[in-house]
Short mmCIF file of C-alpha atoms and ligand atoms in Angstrom, two decimals:
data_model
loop_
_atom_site.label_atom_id
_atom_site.label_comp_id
_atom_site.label_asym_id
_atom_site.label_seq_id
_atom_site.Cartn_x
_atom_site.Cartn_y
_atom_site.Cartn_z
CA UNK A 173 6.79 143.85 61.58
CA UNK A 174 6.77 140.04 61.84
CA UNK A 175 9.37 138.74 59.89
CA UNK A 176 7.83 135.92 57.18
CA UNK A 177 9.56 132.24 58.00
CA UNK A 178 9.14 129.81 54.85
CA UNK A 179 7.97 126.47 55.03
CA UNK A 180 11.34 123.88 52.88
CA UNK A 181 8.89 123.90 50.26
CA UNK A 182 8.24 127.69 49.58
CA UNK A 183 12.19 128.03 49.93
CA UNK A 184 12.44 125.39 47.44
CA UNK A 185 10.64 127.53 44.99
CA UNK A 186 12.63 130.38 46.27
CA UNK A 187 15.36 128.52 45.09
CA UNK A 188 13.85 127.88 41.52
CA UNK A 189 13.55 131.86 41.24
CA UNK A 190 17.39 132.37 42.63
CA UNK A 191 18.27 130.18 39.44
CA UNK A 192 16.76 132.32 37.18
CA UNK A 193 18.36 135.26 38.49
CA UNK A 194 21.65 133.12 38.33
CA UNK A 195 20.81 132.82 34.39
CA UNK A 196 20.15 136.65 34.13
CA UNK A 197 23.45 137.43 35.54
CA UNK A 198 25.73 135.06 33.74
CA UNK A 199 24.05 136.59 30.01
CA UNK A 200 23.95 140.20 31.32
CA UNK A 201 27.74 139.56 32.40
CA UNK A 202 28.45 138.24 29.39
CA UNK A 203 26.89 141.04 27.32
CA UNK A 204 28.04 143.96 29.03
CA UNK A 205 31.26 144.75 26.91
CA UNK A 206 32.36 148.53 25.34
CA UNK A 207 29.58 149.54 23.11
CA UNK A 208 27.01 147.80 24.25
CA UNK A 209 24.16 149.89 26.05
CA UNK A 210 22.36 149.34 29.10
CA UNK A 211 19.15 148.77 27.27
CA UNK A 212 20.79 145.97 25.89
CA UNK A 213 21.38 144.65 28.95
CA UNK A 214 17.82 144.95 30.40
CA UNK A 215 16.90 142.94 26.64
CA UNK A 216 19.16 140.07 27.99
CA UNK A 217 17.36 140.08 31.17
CA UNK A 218 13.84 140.31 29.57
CA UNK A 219 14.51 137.13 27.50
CA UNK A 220 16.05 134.93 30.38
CA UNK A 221 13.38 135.17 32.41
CA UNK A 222 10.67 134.97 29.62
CA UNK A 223 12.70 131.68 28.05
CA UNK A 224 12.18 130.12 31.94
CA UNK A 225 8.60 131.38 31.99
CA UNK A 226 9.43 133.49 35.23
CA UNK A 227 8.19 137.10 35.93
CA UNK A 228 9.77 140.60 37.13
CA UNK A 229 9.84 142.17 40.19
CA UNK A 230 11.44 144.61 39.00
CA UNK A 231 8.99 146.31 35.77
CA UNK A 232 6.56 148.58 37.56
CA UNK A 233 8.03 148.24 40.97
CA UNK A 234 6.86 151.45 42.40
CA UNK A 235 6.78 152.34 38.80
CA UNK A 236 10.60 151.36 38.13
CA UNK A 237 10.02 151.50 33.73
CA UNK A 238 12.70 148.25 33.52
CA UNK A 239 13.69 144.45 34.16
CA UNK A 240 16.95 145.22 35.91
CA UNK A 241 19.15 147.86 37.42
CA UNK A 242 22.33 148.80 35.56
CA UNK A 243 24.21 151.36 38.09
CA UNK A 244 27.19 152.47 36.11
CA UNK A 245 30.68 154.19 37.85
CA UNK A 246 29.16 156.29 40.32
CA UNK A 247 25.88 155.51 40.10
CA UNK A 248 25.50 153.37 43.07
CA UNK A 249 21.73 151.26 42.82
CA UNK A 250 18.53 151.85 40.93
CA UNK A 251 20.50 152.56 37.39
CA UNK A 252 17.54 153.18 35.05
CA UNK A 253 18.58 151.13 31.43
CA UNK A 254 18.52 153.38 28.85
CA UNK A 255 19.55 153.08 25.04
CA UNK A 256 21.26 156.31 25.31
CA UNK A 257 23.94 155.15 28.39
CA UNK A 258 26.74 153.34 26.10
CA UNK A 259 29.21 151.10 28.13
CA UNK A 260 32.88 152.20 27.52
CA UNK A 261 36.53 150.16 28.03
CA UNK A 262 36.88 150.88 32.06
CA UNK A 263 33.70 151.26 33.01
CA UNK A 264 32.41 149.33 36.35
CA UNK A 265 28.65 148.19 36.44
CA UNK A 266 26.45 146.96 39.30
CA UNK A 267 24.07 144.87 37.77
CA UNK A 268 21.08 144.28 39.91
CA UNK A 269 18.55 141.70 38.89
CA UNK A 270 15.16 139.76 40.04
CA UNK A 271 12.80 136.90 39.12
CA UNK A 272 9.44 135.67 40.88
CA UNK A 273 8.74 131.88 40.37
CA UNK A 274 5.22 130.95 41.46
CA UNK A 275 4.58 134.15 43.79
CA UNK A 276 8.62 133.70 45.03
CA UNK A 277 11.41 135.71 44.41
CA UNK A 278 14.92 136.21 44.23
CA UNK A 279 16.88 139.06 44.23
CA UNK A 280 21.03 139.33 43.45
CA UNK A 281 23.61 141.97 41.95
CA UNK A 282 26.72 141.90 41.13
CA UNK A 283 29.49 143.94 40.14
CA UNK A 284 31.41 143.37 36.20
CA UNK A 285 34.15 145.29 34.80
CA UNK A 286 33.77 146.24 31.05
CA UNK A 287 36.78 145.65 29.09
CA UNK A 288 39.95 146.14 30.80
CA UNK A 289 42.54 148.08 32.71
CA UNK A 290 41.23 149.20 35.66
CA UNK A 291 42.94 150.56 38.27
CA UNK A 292 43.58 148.25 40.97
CA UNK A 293 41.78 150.27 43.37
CA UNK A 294 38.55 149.39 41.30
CA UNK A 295 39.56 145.65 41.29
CA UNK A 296 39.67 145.96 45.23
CA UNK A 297 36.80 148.02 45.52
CA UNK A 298 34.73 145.19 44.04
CA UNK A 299 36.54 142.63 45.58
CA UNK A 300 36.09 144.14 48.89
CA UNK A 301 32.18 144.49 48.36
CA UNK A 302 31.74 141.23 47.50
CA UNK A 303 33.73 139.63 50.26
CA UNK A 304 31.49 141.82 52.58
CA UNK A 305 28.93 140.33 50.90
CA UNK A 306 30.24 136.75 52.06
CA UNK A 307 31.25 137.41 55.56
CA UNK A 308 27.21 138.59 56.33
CA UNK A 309 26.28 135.35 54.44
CA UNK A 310 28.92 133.00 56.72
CA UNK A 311 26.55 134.99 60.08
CA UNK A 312 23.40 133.67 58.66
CA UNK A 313 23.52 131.15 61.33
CA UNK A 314 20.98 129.24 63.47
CA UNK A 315 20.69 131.53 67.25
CA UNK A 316 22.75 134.33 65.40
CA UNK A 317 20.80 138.09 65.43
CA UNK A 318 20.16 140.37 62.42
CA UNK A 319 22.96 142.65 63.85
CA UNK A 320 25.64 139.64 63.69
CA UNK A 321 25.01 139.98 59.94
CA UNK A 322 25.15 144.14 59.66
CA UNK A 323 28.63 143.48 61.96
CA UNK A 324 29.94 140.74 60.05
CA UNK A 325 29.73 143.19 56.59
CA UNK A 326 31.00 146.22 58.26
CA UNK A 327 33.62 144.48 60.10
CA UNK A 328 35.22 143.01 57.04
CA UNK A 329 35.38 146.45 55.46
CA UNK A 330 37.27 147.82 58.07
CA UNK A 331 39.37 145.47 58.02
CA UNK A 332 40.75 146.42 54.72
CA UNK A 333 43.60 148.33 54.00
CA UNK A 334 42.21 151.77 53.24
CA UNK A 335 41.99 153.19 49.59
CA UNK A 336 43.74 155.68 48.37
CA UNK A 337 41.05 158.10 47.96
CA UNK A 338 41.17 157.97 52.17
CA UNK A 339 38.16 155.46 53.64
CA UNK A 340 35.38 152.97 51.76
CA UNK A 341 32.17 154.50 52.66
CA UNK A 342 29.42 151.85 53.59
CA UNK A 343 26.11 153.33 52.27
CA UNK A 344 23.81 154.16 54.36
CA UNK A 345 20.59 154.31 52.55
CA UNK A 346 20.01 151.68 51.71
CA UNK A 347 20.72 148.09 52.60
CA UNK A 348 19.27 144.48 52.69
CA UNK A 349 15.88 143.46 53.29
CA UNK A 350 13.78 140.07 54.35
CA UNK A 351 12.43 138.21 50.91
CA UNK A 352 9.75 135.77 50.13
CA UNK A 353 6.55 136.38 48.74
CA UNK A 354 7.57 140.18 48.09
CA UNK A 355 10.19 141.57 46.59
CA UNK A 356 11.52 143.88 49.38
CA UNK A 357 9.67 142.61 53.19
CA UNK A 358 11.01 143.25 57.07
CA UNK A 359 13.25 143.19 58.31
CA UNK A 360 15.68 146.00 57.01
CA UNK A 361 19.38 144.51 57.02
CA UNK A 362 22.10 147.61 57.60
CA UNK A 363 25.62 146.67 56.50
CA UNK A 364 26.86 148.27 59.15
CA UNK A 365 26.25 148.14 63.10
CA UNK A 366 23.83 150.87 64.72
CA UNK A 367 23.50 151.34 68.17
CA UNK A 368 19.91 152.80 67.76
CA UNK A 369 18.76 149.56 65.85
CA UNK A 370 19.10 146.95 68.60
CA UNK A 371 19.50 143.16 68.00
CA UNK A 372 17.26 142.42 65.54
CA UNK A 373 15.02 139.34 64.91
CA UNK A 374 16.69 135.75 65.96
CA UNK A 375 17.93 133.82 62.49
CA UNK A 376 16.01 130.88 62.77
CA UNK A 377 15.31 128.23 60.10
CA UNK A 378 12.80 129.84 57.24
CA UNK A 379 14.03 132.80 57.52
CA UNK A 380 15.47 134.49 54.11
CA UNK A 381 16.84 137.72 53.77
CA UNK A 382 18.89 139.46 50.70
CA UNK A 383 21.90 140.73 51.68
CA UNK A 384 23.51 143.68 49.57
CA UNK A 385 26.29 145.73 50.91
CA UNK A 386 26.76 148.39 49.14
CA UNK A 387 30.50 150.56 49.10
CA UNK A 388 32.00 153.58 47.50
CA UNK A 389 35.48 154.67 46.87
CA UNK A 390 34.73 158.10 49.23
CA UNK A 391 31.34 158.75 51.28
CA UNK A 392 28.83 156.88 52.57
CA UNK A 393 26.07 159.34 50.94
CA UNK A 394 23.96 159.54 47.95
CA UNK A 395 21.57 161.59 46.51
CA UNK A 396 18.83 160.79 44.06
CA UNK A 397 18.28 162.18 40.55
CA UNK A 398 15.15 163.83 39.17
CA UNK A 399 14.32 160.66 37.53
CA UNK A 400 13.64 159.83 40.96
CA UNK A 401 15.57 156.65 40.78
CA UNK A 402 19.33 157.03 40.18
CA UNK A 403 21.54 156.89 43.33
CA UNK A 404 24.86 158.56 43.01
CA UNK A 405 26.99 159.28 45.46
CA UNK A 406 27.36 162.77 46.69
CA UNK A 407 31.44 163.23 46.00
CA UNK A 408 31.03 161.06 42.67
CA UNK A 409 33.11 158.32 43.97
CA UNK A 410 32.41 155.25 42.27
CA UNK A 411 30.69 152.43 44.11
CA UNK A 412 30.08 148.51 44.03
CA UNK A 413 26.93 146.53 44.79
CA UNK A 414 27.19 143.07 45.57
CA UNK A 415 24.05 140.70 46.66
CA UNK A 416 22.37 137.69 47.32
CA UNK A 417 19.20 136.14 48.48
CA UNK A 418 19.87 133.48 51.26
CA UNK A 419 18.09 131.03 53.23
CA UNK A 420 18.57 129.64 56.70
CA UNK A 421 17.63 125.67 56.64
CA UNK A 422 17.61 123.26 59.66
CA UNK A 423 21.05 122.17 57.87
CA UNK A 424 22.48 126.33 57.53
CA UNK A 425 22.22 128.39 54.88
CA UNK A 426 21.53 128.15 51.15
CA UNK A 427 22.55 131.05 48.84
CA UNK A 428 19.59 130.63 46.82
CA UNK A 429 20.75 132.84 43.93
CA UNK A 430 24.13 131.31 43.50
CA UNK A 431 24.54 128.21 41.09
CA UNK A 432 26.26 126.20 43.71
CA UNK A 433 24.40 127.44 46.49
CA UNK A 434 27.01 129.17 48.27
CA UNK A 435 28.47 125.68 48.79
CA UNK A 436 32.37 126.31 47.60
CA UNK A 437 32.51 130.03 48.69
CA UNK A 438 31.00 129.15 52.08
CA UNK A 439 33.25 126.29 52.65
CA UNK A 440 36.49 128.64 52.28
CA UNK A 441 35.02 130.55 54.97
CA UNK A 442 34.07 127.54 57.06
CA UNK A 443 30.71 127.00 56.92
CA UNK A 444 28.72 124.32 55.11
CA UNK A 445 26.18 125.51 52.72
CA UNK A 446 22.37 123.00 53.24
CA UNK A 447 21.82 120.99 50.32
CA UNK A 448 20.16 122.19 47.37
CA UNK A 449 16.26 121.40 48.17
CA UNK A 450 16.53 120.71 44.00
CA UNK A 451 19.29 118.34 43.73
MG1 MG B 547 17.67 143.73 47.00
#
């Protein structure tokens, strides 16, 4: 279970993967309108990373048949693409994307809404996610413990108003993970706290983990279906996935699969993002 720390080089390439991932979710967020399918989407994805020459982690992942994930309403993760699932006006998708550059890789998702008017518990439910998502990236701090990050994602949840449908539930599945020269590598990130779990490993410069809370308008459970893939929730709620790949540097952390690097959505929260190892 030792936890893999990178060397500002092999981060640097890391970083060169989290762009291409940036790429594949600005075109797949762009393309995912009514009427278009989730096949579609995957297409997108498929020609971003071919036009920057970068390879999936995704195809053939324990046998996973596509490029990206495309979770739709209450799907939650692992959304199989298929020309037969047609976005409609008020759908949500959670579109979940990787690249590897060079034997690195990067790993991010992200929430869209297609068309319009949805209801604004929707609009919070993403919003919520996502800022979850931030507050476990601001705890990726030098001397800070795995479980600062799981505490810093549930903690913002809670502290929420509450949905109408009753209480977010924080999936508890699945979660983060370590990243580097595999896909998916220790340590396992909760996004919430568990007493059984302990500490953690020590954040220390090197390390990179993907961070991915994942939240649903009812329960916390899911089930899988017979494609052995699909996650839905048990009640049907819908759910939002939000995620990133980050870095901890001498100089804090880098969000490697955001354009900026984190810098301007880490600064509202008070912490400066490390310079971009690519200028
Ligand atoms: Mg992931």
């Amino acid at each position: 279970m030792a936890v893999e720390i990178k060397t500002p080089d092999q981060i640097a390439k890391m970083r060169e993967a989290g762009l291409v991932v940036a790429a594949i979710h600005a075109a797949t967020r762009e393309a995912a309108v009514p009427g278009a399918t989730t096949k579609d989407l995957d297409d997108v994805a498929r020609k971003v990373l071919a036009e920057h020459g970068a390879k999936s982690n995704f195809l053939g992942y324990g046998g996973f048949p596509a490029t990206i994930c495309t979770s739709v309403n209450e799907v939650v993760v692992h959304g199989i693409p298929s020309a037969e699932t047609v976005l409609k006006d008020g759908d949500i998708i959670s579109i979940d994307a990787g690249a590897i550059v060079d034997g690195w890789h990067g790993d991010a998702a992200f929430t869209a809404f297609v068309g319009g008017g949805h209801a604004p518990e929707l609009v919070e439910l993403s919003r919520v996610t996502e800022e979850s998502m931030w507050a476990g990236i601001a705890a990726v701090k030098n001397g800070n413990r795995l479980v600062d990050v799981s505490r810093a994602i549930e903690t913002y949840i809670r502290r929420q108003p509450r949905p109408a449908t009753g209480k977010y539930g924080i999936i508890e599945d699945y979660g983060g993970h370590g990243i580097g020269s595999e896909m998916h590598m220790d340590p396992h990130l909760l996004n919430y706290v568990s007493r059984k779990r302990g500490r953690g490993p020590k954040l220390v410069p090197g390390f990179c983990i993907a961070i991915e809370p994942m939240v649903s308008l009812g329960t916390p459970r899911t089930h899988v279906l017979e494609d052995d893939w699909t996650v839905l929730t048990d009640d049907l709620t819908w759910s939002s996935h939000w995620e990133h790949s980050v870095a901890l540097t001498e100089d804090g952390p880098l969000v490697l699969t955001a354009v900026d690097g984190g810098k301007a959505k880490l600064a509202e929260l008070g912490v400066t993002a490390a310079p971009d190892p690519l200028g």
